[in-house]
PDB file of C-alpha atoms in Angstrom:
ATOM      1  CA  UNK M 122    -127.398  72.179  -5.941  1.00 71.00           C
ATOM      2  CA  UNK M 123    -123.138  70.426  -7.085  1.00 75.00           C
ATOM      3  CA  UNK M 124    -121.793  72.657  -9.561  1.00 88.00           C
ATOM      4  CA  UNK M 125    -119.152  72.041 -11.342  1.00 94.00           C
ATOM      5  CA  UNK M 126    -117.513  74.574 -13.244  1.00 95.00           C
ATOM      6  CA  UNK M 127    -114.491  74.881 -16.157  1.00 97.00           C
ATOM      7  CA  UNK M 128    -113.329  77.512 -16.874  1.00 96.00           C
ATOM      8  CA  UNK M 129    -112.428  79.211 -20.300  1.00 97.00           C
ATOM      9  CA  UNK M 130    -115.706  77.850 -22.557  1.00 96.00           C
ATOM     10  CA  UNK M 131    -113.184  77.921 -26.210  1.00 97.00           C
ATOM     11  CA  UNK M 132    -109.664  78.137 -25.773  1.00 97.00           C
ATOM     12  CA  UNK M 133    -108.603  78.677 -30.344  1.00 97.00           C
ATOM     13  CA  UNK M 134    -104.433  77.565 -30.172  1.00 98.00           C
ATOM     14  CA  UNK M 135    -101.693  78.065 -32.989  1.00 98.00           C
ATOM     15  CA  UNK M 136    -100.457  74.078 -32.779  1.00 97.00           C
ATOM     16  CA  UNK M 137     -97.290  73.481 -30.703  1.00 98.00           C
ATOM     17  CA  UNK M 138     -98.289  76.448 -28.334  1.00 98.00           C
ATOM     18  CA  UNK M 139     -99.518  74.743 -24.286  1.00 98.00           C
ATOM     19  CA  UNK M 140    -103.081  74.941 -23.319  1.00 98.00           C
ATOM     20  CA  UNK M 141    -104.728  74.818 -19.779  1.00 98.00           C
ATOM     21  CA  UNK M 142    -108.363  73.969 -18.507  1.00 98.00           C
ATOM     22  CA  UNK M 143    -109.735  74.640 -14.909  1.00 98.00           C
ATOM     23  CA  UNK M 144    -112.420  73.122 -13.158  1.00 98.00           C
ATOM     24  CA  UNK M 145    -113.725  73.694 -10.031  1.00 97.00           C
ATOM     25  CA  UNK M 146    -116.323  72.579  -7.778  1.00 96.00           C
ATOM     26  CA  UNK M 147    -118.359  73.918  -5.448  1.00 92.00           C
ATOM     27  CA  UNK M 148    -118.029  70.987  -3.455  1.00 93.00           C
ATOM     28  CA  UNK M 149    -115.166  68.968  -1.929  1.00 95.00           C
ATOM     29  CA  UNK M 150    -114.970  65.643  -4.515  1.00 95.00           C
ATOM     30  CA  UNK M 151    -114.382  62.291  -3.580  1.00 95.00           C
ATOM     31  CA  UNK M 152    -112.882  62.198  -7.487  1.00 96.00           C
ATOM     32  CA  UNK M 153    -112.679  63.814 -10.800  1.00 97.00           C
ATOM     33  CA  UNK M 154    -112.692  62.360 -13.831  1.00 98.00           C
ATOM     34  CA  UNK M 155    -111.664  64.136 -17.215  1.00 98.00           C
ATOM     35  CA  UNK M 156    -113.179  63.227 -20.857  1.00 98.00           C
ATOM     36  CA  UNK M 157    -111.754  64.281 -24.412  1.00 98.00           C
ATOM     37  CA  UNK M 158    -115.064  64.432 -27.200  1.00 98.00           C
ATOM     38  CA  UNK M 159    -113.992  64.881 -30.159  1.00 98.00           C
ATOM     39  CA  UNK M 160    -116.049  66.647 -32.244  1.00 96.00           C
ATOM     40  CA  UNK M 161    -118.686  64.359 -33.710  1.00 95.00           C
ATOM     41  CA  UNK M 162    -118.400  61.835 -30.995  1.00 97.00           C
ATOM     42  CA  UNK M 163    -119.045  61.015 -27.433  1.00 98.00           C
ATOM     43  CA  UNK M 164    -117.322  61.586 -24.410  1.00 98.00           C
ATOM     44  CA  UNK M 165    -114.259  59.406 -24.284  1.00 98.00           C
ATOM     45  CA  UNK M 166    -112.131  58.299 -20.781  1.00 98.00           C
ATOM     46  CA  UNK M 167    -108.931  59.659 -19.834  1.00 98.00           C
ATOM     47  CA  UNK M 168    -108.524  59.911 -15.806  1.00 98.00           C
ATOM     48  CA  UNK M 169    -109.903  59.566 -12.311  1.00 98.00           C
ATOM     49  CA  UNK M 170    -107.678  61.714  -9.894  1.00 98.00           C
ATOM     50  CA  UNK M 171    -109.034  60.151  -6.234  1.00 97.00           C
ATOM     51  CA  UNK M 172    -106.104  61.672  -3.810  1.00 97.00           C
ATOM     52  CA  UNK M 173    -104.989  66.019  -2.878  1.00 97.00           C
ATOM     53  CA  UNK M 174    -103.031  67.040  -4.870  1.00 97.00           C
ATOM     54  CA  UNK M 175    -102.885  64.101  -7.456  1.00 97.00           C
ATOM     55  CA  UNK M 176    -100.859  64.888 -10.330  1.00 98.00           C
ATOM     56  CA  UNK M 177    -100.956  61.610 -13.646  1.00 98.00           C
ATOM     57  CA  UNK M 178     -99.604  62.441 -16.630  1.00 98.00           C
ATOM     58  CA  UNK M 179    -100.907  61.121 -19.931  1.00 97.00           C
ATOM     59  CA  UNK M 180     -97.828  62.036 -22.942  1.00 97.00           C
ATOM     60  CA  UNK M 181     -97.870  65.740 -23.113  1.00 98.00           C
ATOM     61  CA  UNK M 182    -100.647  65.674 -20.773  1.00 98.00           C
ATOM     62  CA  UNK M 183    -101.121  66.483 -16.911  1.00 98.00           C
ATOM     63  CA  UNK M 184    -103.928  66.522 -14.586  1.00 98.00           C
ATOM     64  CA  UNK M 185    -103.899  68.126 -11.351  1.00 98.00           C
ATOM     65  CA  UNK M 186    -106.157  67.669  -8.643  1.00 98.00           C
ATOM     66  CA  UNK M 187    -106.413  69.922  -5.672  1.00 97.00           C
ATOM     67  CA  UNK M 188    -105.335  69.871  -2.475  1.00 96.00           C
ATOM     68  CA  UNK M 189    -108.697  71.230  -0.920  1.00 96.00           C
ATOM     69  CA  UNK M 190    -110.115  68.569  -3.516  1.00 96.00           C
ATOM     70  CA  UNK M 191    -112.080  71.286  -5.486  1.00 96.00           C
ATOM     71  CA  UNK M 192    -109.918  72.186  -8.690  1.00 97.00           C
ATOM     72  CA  UNK M 193    -108.545  70.019 -10.985  1.00 98.00           C
ATOM     73  CA  UNK M 194    -106.808  71.629 -14.420  1.00 98.00           C
ATOM     74  CA  UNK M 195    -105.594  69.600 -17.161  1.00 98.00           C
ATOM     75  CA  UNK M 196    -102.476  71.047 -19.012  1.00 98.00           C
ATOM     76  CA  UNK M 197    -101.123  69.807 -22.881  1.00 98.00           C
ATOM     77  CA  UNK M 198     -97.631  70.487 -23.549  1.00 98.00           C
ATOM     78  CA  UNK M 199     -96.937  71.407 -26.797  1.00 98.00           C
ATOM     79  CA  UNK M 200    -100.559  70.730 -28.454  1.00 98.00           C
ATOM     80  CA  UNK M 201    -101.296  68.891 -32.053  1.00 97.00           C
ATOM     81  CA  UNK M 202    -104.666  68.872 -33.953  1.00 97.00           C
ATOM     82  CA  UNK M 203    -104.961  65.599 -32.839  1.00 97.00           C
ATOM     83  CA  UNK M 204    -105.866  67.446 -28.959  1.00 98.00           C
ATOM     84  CA  UNK M 205    -109.021  69.356 -30.969  1.00 98.00           C
ATOM     85  CA  UNK M 206    -111.694  68.308 -28.635  1.00 98.00           C
ATOM     86  CA  UNK M 207    -113.869  69.536 -26.258  1.00 98.00           C
ATOM     87  CA  UNK M 208    -112.813  68.827 -22.652  1.00 98.00           C
ATOM     88  CA  UNK M 209    -114.904  68.524 -19.658  1.00 97.00           C
ATOM     89  CA  UNK M 210    -114.150  67.366 -16.107  1.00 97.00           C
ATOM     90  CA  UNK M 211    -116.878  65.859 -13.983  1.00 96.00           C
ATOM     91  CA  UNK M 212    -117.112  64.806 -10.116  1.00 95.00           C
ATOM     92  CA  UNK M 213    -119.682  62.793  -7.865  1.00 94.00           C
ATOM     93  CA  UNK M 214    -123.048  63.661  -7.239  1.00 91.00           C
ATOM     94  CA  UNK M 215    -123.313  61.510  -4.526  1.00 86.00           C
ATOM     95  CA  UNK M 216    -122.460  57.716  -4.869  1.00 84.00           C
ATOM     96  CA  UNK M 217    -124.874  57.458  -8.294  1.00 88.00           C
ATOM     97  CA  UNK M 218    -124.028  60.094 -10.522  1.00 92.00           C
ATOM     98  CA  UNK M 219    -120.928  61.918 -11.808  1.00 94.00           C
ATOM     99  CA  UNK M 220    -121.817  66.311 -13.016  1.00 94.00           C
ATOM    100  CA  UNK M 221    -119.897  67.219 -16.292  1.00 95.00           C
ATOM    101  CA  UNK M 222    -118.151  70.865 -16.462  1.00 95.00           C
ATOM    102  CA  UNK M 223    -119.559  72.657 -20.158  1.00 95.00           C
ATOM    103  CA  UNK M 224    -116.571  71.504 -21.343  1.00 96.00           C
ATOM    104  CA  UNK M 225    -113.192  73.423 -22.506  1.00 97.00           C
ATOM    105  CA  UNK M 226    -113.437  73.721 -26.324  1.00 97.00           C
ATOM    106  CA  UNK M 227    -109.736  73.367 -28.210  1.00 98.00           C
ATOM    107  CA  UNK M 228    -109.004  74.646 -31.884  1.00 98.00           C
ATOM    108  CA  UNK M 229    -106.082  74.438 -33.279  1.00 97.00           C
ATOM    109  CA  UNK M 230    -104.045  76.017 -35.694  1.00 94.00           C
ATOM    110  CA  UNK M 231    -101.790  74.325 -37.716  1.00 90.00           C
TER     111      UNK M 231
ATOM    112  CA  UNK W 260    -114.884  43.471 -25.739  1.00 62.00           C
ATOM    113  CA  UNK W 261    -118.697  45.299 -26.878  1.00 84.00           C
ATOM    114  CA  UNK W 262    -118.526  49.133 -26.065  1.00 95.00           C
ATOM    115  CA  UNK W 263    -122.339  50.355 -25.247  1.00 98.00           C
ATOM    116  CA  UNK W 264    -124.237  50.464 -28.062  1.00 98.00           C
ATOM    117  CA  UNK W 265    -126.741  53.040 -29.697  1.00 98.00           C
ATOM    118  CA  UNK W 266    -129.019  53.092 -32.422  1.00 98.00           C
ATOM    119  CA  UNK W 267    -130.019  54.696 -34.777  1.00 98.00           C
ATOM    120  CA  UNK W 268    -127.226  56.846 -34.640  1.00 98.00           C
ATOM    121  CA  UNK W 269    -128.700  59.156 -36.949  1.00 98.00           C
ATOM    122  CA  UNK W 270    -133.139  60.152 -36.663  1.00 97.00           C
ATOM    123  CA  UNK W 271    -134.672  63.113 -39.036  1.00 98.00           C
ATOM    124  CA  UNK W 272    -138.678  63.048 -38.578  1.00 97.00           C
ATOM    125  CA  UNK W 273    -141.291  65.192 -38.442  1.00 97.00           C
ATOM    126  CA  UNK W 274    -142.645  67.375 -35.420  1.00 97.00           C
ATOM    127  CA  UNK W 275    -146.267  65.705 -34.004  1.00 97.00           C
ATOM    128  CA  UNK W 276    -143.885  61.535 -34.370  1.00 97.00           C
ATOM    129  CA  UNK W 277    -142.548  58.932 -32.013  1.00 97.00           C
ATOM    130  CA  UNK W 278    -138.257  58.528 -31.779  1.00 98.00           C
ATOM    131  CA  UNK W 279    -137.109  55.789 -29.797  1.00 98.00           C
ATOM    132  CA  UNK W 280    -134.097  55.974 -29.022  1.00 98.00           C
ATOM    133  CA  UNK W 281    -132.649  52.590 -28.017  1.00 98.00           C
ATOM    134  CA  UNK W 282    -129.391  51.866 -26.636  1.00 98.00           C
ATOM    135  CA  UNK W 283    -127.119  48.582 -24.535  1.00 98.00           C
ATOM    136  CA  UNK W 284    -125.262  48.161 -21.347  1.00 98.00           C
ATOM    137  CA  UNK W 285    -121.680  46.810 -21.185  1.00 97.00           C
ATOM    138  CA  UNK W 286    -122.242  43.953 -19.632  1.00 96.00           C
ATOM    139  CA  UNK W 287    -122.140  43.790 -16.317  1.00 95.00           C
ATOM    140  CA  UNK W 288    -122.097  47.670 -16.119  1.00 96.00           C
ATOM    141  CA  UNK W 289    -124.957  48.609 -12.804  1.00 96.00           C
ATOM    142  CA  UNK W 290    -125.759  52.015 -13.944  1.00 97.00           C
ATOM    143  CA  UNK W 291    -127.459  53.638 -17.176  1.00 98.00           C
ATOM    144  CA  UNK W 292    -127.527  57.223 -18.255  1.00 98.00           C
ATOM    145  CA  UNK W 293    -129.337  59.030 -20.796  1.00 98.00           C
ATOM    146  CA  UNK W 294    -127.786  62.488 -21.637  1.00 98.00           C
ATOM    147  CA  UNK W 295    -128.847  64.985 -23.818  1.00 98.00           C
ATOM    148  CA  UNK W 296    -125.980  67.361 -25.376  1.00 97.00           C
ATOM    149  CA  UNK W 297    -127.057  71.153 -27.332  1.00 95.00           C
ATOM    150  CA  UNK W 298    -125.165  73.507 -28.352  1.00 90.00           C
ATOM    151  CA  UNK W 299    -127.079  76.052 -26.246  1.00 89.00           C
ATOM    152  CA  UNK W 300    -127.300  73.897 -22.693  1.00 89.00           C
ATOM    153  CA  UNK W 301    -124.360  71.686 -22.973  1.00 90.00           C
ATOM    154  CA  UNK W 302    -124.426  67.819 -21.486  1.00 94.00           C
ATOM    155  CA  UNK W 303    -127.417  66.948 -20.095  1.00 94.00           C
ATOM    156  CA  UNK W 304    -128.511  63.717 -17.736  1.00 96.00           C
ATOM    157  CA  UNK W 305    -131.864  62.901 -17.896  1.00 97.00           C
ATOM    158  CA  UNK W 306    -132.711  60.261 -15.965  1.00 97.00           C
ATOM    159  CA  UNK W 307    -129.918  57.188 -14.410  1.00 97.00           C
ATOM    160  CA  UNK W 308    -131.042  53.483 -13.411  1.00 97.00           C
ATOM    161  CA  UNK W 309    -129.296  51.549 -11.737  1.00 97.00           C
ATOM    162  CA  UNK W 310    -129.970  47.458 -11.955  1.00 96.00           C
ATOM    163  CA  UNK W 311    -132.646  48.329 -14.236  1.00 96.00           C
ATOM    164  CA  UNK W 312    -134.644  51.279 -11.489  1.00 97.00           C
ATOM    165  CA  UNK W 313    -135.138  54.197 -12.814  1.00 97.00           C
ATOM    166  CA  UNK W 314    -133.458  56.643  -9.641  1.00 96.00           C
ATOM    167  CA  UNK W 315    -134.210  59.778 -10.655  1.00 94.00           C
ATOM    168  CA  UNK W 316    -135.352  61.687 -13.796  1.00 94.00           C
ATOM    169  CA  UNK W 317    -135.521  64.776 -12.694  1.00 93.00           C
ATOM    170  CA  UNK W 318    -133.432  65.905 -15.758  1.00 93.00           C
ATOM    171  CA  UNK W 319    -137.082  65.001 -17.946  1.00 95.00           C
ATOM    172  CA  UNK W 320    -137.385  67.723 -19.879  1.00 88.00           C
ATOM    173  CA  UNK W 321    -141.394  67.160 -20.184  1.00 87.00           C
ATOM    174  CA  UNK W 322    -143.822  64.361 -19.897  1.00 92.00           C
ATOM    175  CA  UNK W 323    -143.482  63.863 -24.214  1.00 96.00           C
ATOM    176  CA  UNK W 324    -140.120  62.084 -22.781  1.00 97.00           C
ATOM    177  CA  UNK W 325    -139.986  58.278 -21.066  1.00 97.00           C
ATOM    178  CA  UNK W 326    -137.324  56.136 -20.467  1.00 98.00           C
ATOM    179  CA  UNK W 327    -137.535  52.590 -19.127  1.00 98.00           C
ATOM    180  CA  UNK W 328    -135.082  49.160 -19.106  1.00 98.00           C
ATOM    181  CA  UNK W 329    -137.284  46.379 -18.687  1.00 97.00           C
ATOM    182  CA  UNK W 330    -133.605  44.820 -18.383  1.00 96.00           C
ATOM    183  CA  UNK W 331    -129.742  44.702 -18.067  1.00 96.00           C
ATOM    184  CA  UNK W 332    -129.287  44.618 -20.384  1.00 96.00           C
ATOM    185  CA  UNK W 333    -131.772  47.553 -22.995  1.00 97.00           C
ATOM    186  CA  UNK W 334    -132.457  50.254 -21.946  1.00 98.00           C
ATOM    187  CA  UNK W 335    -134.922  53.255 -24.092  1.00 98.00           C
ATOM    188  CA  UNK W 336    -135.734  56.899 -24.813  1.00 98.00           C
ATOM    189  CA  UNK W 337    -138.974  57.627 -25.989  1.00 98.00           C
ATOM    190  CA  UNK W 338    -139.955  60.940 -26.866  1.00 97.00           C
ATOM    191  CA  UNK W 339    -143.943  61.414 -27.976  1.00 97.00           C
ATOM    192  CA  UNK W 340    -144.976  63.802 -29.103  1.00 96.00           C
ATOM    193  CA  UNK W 341    -141.852  65.108 -31.270  1.00 97.00           C
ATOM    194  CA  UNK W 342    -141.186  68.690 -31.118  1.00 97.00           C
ATOM    195  CA  UNK W 343    -138.290  70.497 -32.839  1.00 97.00           C
ATOM    196  CA  UNK W 344    -137.209  71.514 -29.643  1.00 96.00           C
ATOM    197  CA  UNK W 345    -136.078  67.967 -28.781  1.00 97.00           C
ATOM    198  CA  UNK W 346    -133.682  68.234 -31.478  1.00 97.00           C
ATOM    199  CA  UNK W 347    -129.748  66.945 -29.607  1.00 98.00           C
ATOM    200  CA  UNK W 348    -127.571  63.968 -29.861  1.00 98.00           C
ATOM    201  CA  UNK W 349    -128.500  61.702 -27.423  1.00 98.00           C
ATOM    202  CA  UNK W 350    -126.124  60.053 -25.440  1.00 98.00           C
ATOM    203  CA  UNK W 351    -126.143  56.615 -23.752  1.00 98.00           C
ATOM    204  CA  UNK W 352    -123.459  56.301 -20.524  1.00 98.00           C
ATOM    205  CA  UNK W 353    -122.840  53.267 -18.297  1.00 98.00           C
ATOM    206  CA  UNK W 354    -120.973  52.561 -15.790  1.00 97.00           C
ATOM    207  CA  UNK W 355    -119.724  50.273 -13.481  1.00 95.00           C
ATOM    208  CA  UNK W 356    -121.156  52.837  -9.932  1.00 92.00           C
ATOM    209  CA  UNK W 357    -122.600  55.318 -10.597  1.00 89.00           C
ATOM    210  CA  UNK W 358    -119.882  58.099  -9.479  1.00 90.00           C
ATOM    211  CA  UNK W 359    -116.794  56.123 -11.972  1.00 93.00           C
ATOM    212  CA  UNK W 360    -116.005  56.611 -15.135  1.00 95.00           C
ATOM    213  CA  UNK W 361    -119.189  56.475 -17.904  1.00 97.00           C
ATOM    214  CA  UNK W 362    -118.557  54.723 -21.205  1.00 98.00           C
ATOM    215  CA  UNK W 363    -119.850  56.612 -23.886  1.00 98.00           C
ATOM    216  CA  UNK W 364    -122.389  54.864 -26.676  1.00 98.00           C
ATOM    217  CA  UNK W 365    -121.870  56.910 -30.355  1.00 98.00           C
ATOM    218  CA  UNK W 366    -125.208  58.923 -29.060  1.00 98.00           C
ATOM    219  CA  UNK W 367    -128.109  59.363 -31.294  1.00 98.00           C
ATOM    220  CA  UNK W 368    -128.076  62.411 -33.379  1.00 98.00           C
ATOM    221  CA  UNK W 369    -131.656  63.876 -33.418  1.00 98.00           C
ATOM    222  CA  UNK W 370    -133.932  65.558 -35.833  1.00 98.00           C
ATOM    223  CA  UNK W 371    -136.989  66.563 -35.467  1.00 98.00           C
ATOM    224  CA  UNK W 372    -138.385  68.921 -38.645  1.00 97.00           C
TER     225      UNK W 372
END
């Protein structure tokens, strides 16, 4: 079945360093969604990308959807301690559900 | 606007006991999802409903697990009998459409002793 793979699984950075997580799908996606889960919290929807090659920004976060609509990335510039958490990408499987990646857990050394 | 509401937030019980987790989705959302999250297996989709009808329960691990959605504003996930390996965080999520952004509840942290 459809798989959504994320790398890396873990990333530890110094505060102020940049961070990037990558998401790859085995099939073409109609959209890609990104979620953030703080430690002890629940996944929270961040953004949805729909168009091929689309780039969206939210303050220090930049989201990109690949030209082939099979991969995506999330880049955080100058990380802050508030960025700590696990970042998930998710892609639709058919019209009725999402397939989530394994997530990238980001820890930050202040 | 209230989000997805789950109860209880925490549950600790002994193996063999019946466990019932509850979820109230966001009003107007036609899809409801039950997930289980563990360190080892990540976020697993157990079952989902569309307009109160179970669509896919292939993620339900065993017959000990069952889920119902008697109406648009309430769903339950039941484990009977519970086992220590069922210990996990169980999330309920809802969405307007199945492949659109999902809103998660705070989760139920379940510990089976």
